[in-house]
């Protein structure tokens, strides 16, 4: 079970990968990506079928991201 402390710890990180973010601006993953960006997180999109999302370079795999993210 995930605890509130674990959630707060995760959200305390500022460089996060959003795995499976969609091209579709109405999709939940895209809205979550944009909301994290609005809240000034350094979000990195991950989707092997996209080269960019929201004007940011999109990675096929989390392991490819440089500099590394703090969470995904």
PDB file of C-alpha atoms in Angstrom:
ATOM      1  CA  UNK A   1       0.000   0.000   0.000  1.00  0.00           C
ATOM      2  CA  UNK A   2       1.234   3.483  -0.866  1.00  0.00           C
ATOM      3  CA  UNK A   3       1.321   5.874   2.062  1.00  0.00           C
ATOM      4  CA  UNK A   4       0.887   9.632   2.116  1.00  0.00           C
ATOM      5  CA  UNK A   5       4.545   9.931   3.130  1.00  0.00           C
ATOM      6  CA  UNK A   6       5.622   7.981   0.028  1.00  0.00           C
ATOM      7  CA  UNK A   7       3.438  10.146  -2.223  1.00  0.00           C
ATOM      8  CA  UNK A   8       4.809  13.342  -0.694  1.00  0.00           C
ATOM      9  CA  UNK A   9       8.359  12.008  -1.090  1.00  0.00           C
ATOM     10  CA  UNK A  10       7.771  11.293  -4.775  1.00  0.00           C
ATOM     11  CA  UNK A  11       6.167  14.679  -5.424  1.00  0.00           C
ATOM     12  CA  UNK A  12       9.059  16.349  -3.599  1.00  0.00           C
ATOM     13  CA  UNK A  13      11.287  15.438  -6.509  1.00  0.00           C
ATOM     14  CA  UNK A  14      11.434  17.981  -9.307  1.00  0.00           C
ATOM     15  CA  UNK A  15      12.722  16.082 -12.382  1.00  0.00           C
ATOM     16  CA  UNK A  16      10.215  13.414 -13.347  1.00  0.00           C
ATOM     17  CA  UNK A  17       9.612  11.190 -16.368  1.00  0.00           C
ATOM     18  CA  UNK A  18       6.023  10.704 -17.506  1.00  0.00           C
ATOM     19  CA  UNK A  19       6.041   7.241 -19.057  1.00  0.00           C
ATOM     20  CA  UNK A  20       3.494   6.596 -21.797  1.00  0.00           C
ATOM     21  CA  UNK A  21       2.522  10.233 -22.267  1.00  0.00           C
ATOM     22  CA  UNK A  22       0.099  10.586 -25.174  1.00  0.00           C
ATOM     23  CA  UNK A  23       0.064  12.802 -28.274  1.00  0.00           C
ATOM     24  CA  UNK A  24      -3.635  13.335 -27.596  1.00  0.00           C
ATOM     25  CA  UNK A  25      -4.062  16.549 -25.560  1.00  0.00           C
ATOM     26  CA  UNK A  26      -7.300  15.170 -24.075  1.00  0.00           C
ATOM     27  CA  UNK A  27      -5.693  11.984 -22.736  1.00  0.00           C
ATOM     28  CA  UNK A  28      -5.132  11.684 -18.971  1.00  0.00           C
ATOM     29  CA  UNK A  29      -1.385  11.138 -19.373  1.00  0.00           C
ATOM     30  CA  UNK A  30      -1.045  14.321 -21.420  1.00  0.00           C
ATOM     31  CA  UNK A  31      -3.100  16.336 -18.945  1.00  0.00           C
ATOM     32  CA  UNK A  32      -1.003  15.005 -16.067  1.00  0.00           C
ATOM     33  CA  UNK A  33       2.176  15.912 -17.983  1.00  0.00           C
ATOM     34  CA  UNK A  34       0.897  19.452 -18.564  1.00  0.00           C
ATOM     35  CA  UNK A  35      -0.243  19.869 -14.951  1.00  0.00           C
ATOM     36  CA  UNK A  36       3.160  18.819 -13.617  1.00  0.00           C
ATOM     37  CA  UNK A  37       4.772  21.237 -16.056  1.00  0.00           C
ATOM     38  CA  UNK A  38       2.399  24.006 -14.906  1.00  0.00           C
ATOM     39  CA  UNK A  39       3.478  23.291 -11.328  1.00  0.00           C
ATOM     40  CA  UNK A  40       7.093  23.852 -12.415  1.00  0.00           C
ATOM     41  CA  UNK A  41       8.274  20.262 -12.427  1.00  0.00           C
ATOM     42  CA  UNK A  42      10.966  19.443 -14.961  1.00  0.00           C
ATOM     43  CA  UNK A  43       8.966  16.753 -16.757  1.00  0.00           C
ATOM     44  CA  UNK A  44      10.425  14.487 -19.416  1.00  0.00           C
ATOM     45  CA  UNK A  45       8.051  12.663 -21.785  1.00  0.00           C
ATOM     46  CA  UNK A  46       8.654   8.973 -22.491  1.00  0.00           C
ATOM     47  CA  UNK A  47       6.924   7.301 -25.429  1.00  0.00           C
ATOM     48  CA  UNK A  48       8.705   5.102 -27.982  1.00  0.00           C
ATOM     49  CA  UNK A  49       6.248   6.232 -30.684  1.00  0.00           C
ATOM     50  CA  UNK A  50       6.952   9.974 -30.378  1.00  0.00           C
ATOM     51  CA  UNK A  51       9.919  12.250 -31.017  1.00  0.00           C
ATOM     52  CA  UNK A  52       8.417  15.164 -29.053  1.00  0.00           C
ATOM     53  CA  UNK A  53       5.471  15.918 -26.792  1.00  0.00           C
ATOM     54  CA  UNK A  54       4.440  19.397 -25.740  1.00  0.00           C
ATOM     55  CA  UNK A  55       7.500  20.887 -27.396  1.00  0.00           C
ATOM     56  CA  UNK A  56       9.862  18.692 -25.373  1.00  0.00           C
ATOM     57  CA  UNK A  57      12.087  15.938 -26.707  1.00  0.00           C
ATOM     58  CA  UNK A  58      10.444  12.589 -26.081  1.00  0.00           C
ATOM     59  CA  UNK A  59      12.518   9.549 -25.132  1.00  0.00           C
ATOM     60  CA  UNK A  60      11.783   5.944 -26.033  1.00  0.00           C
ATOM     61  CA  UNK A  61      13.114   4.610 -22.702  1.00  0.00           C
ATOM     62  CA  UNK A  62      13.717   6.113 -19.250  1.00  0.00           C
ATOM     63  CA  UNK A  63      17.295   4.787 -19.311  1.00  0.00           C
ATOM     64  CA  UNK A  64      18.083   7.098 -22.278  1.00  0.00           C
ATOM     65  CA  UNK A  65      17.259  10.330 -20.419  1.00  0.00           C
ATOM     66  CA  UNK A  66      20.251  12.610 -19.740  1.00  0.00           C
ATOM     67  CA  UNK A  67      20.557  14.042 -17.212  1.00  0.00           C
ATOM     68  CA  UNK A  68      18.704  11.309 -15.352  1.00  0.00           C
ATOM     69  CA  UNK A  69      15.300  11.877 -13.784  1.00  0.00           C
ATOM     70  CA  UNK A  70      14.575  11.480 -10.060  1.00  0.00           C
ATOM     71  CA  UNK A  71      11.405   9.456 -10.558  1.00  0.00           C
ATOM     72  CA  UNK A  72       8.991   8.107 -13.123  1.00  0.00           C
TER      73      UNK A  72
END
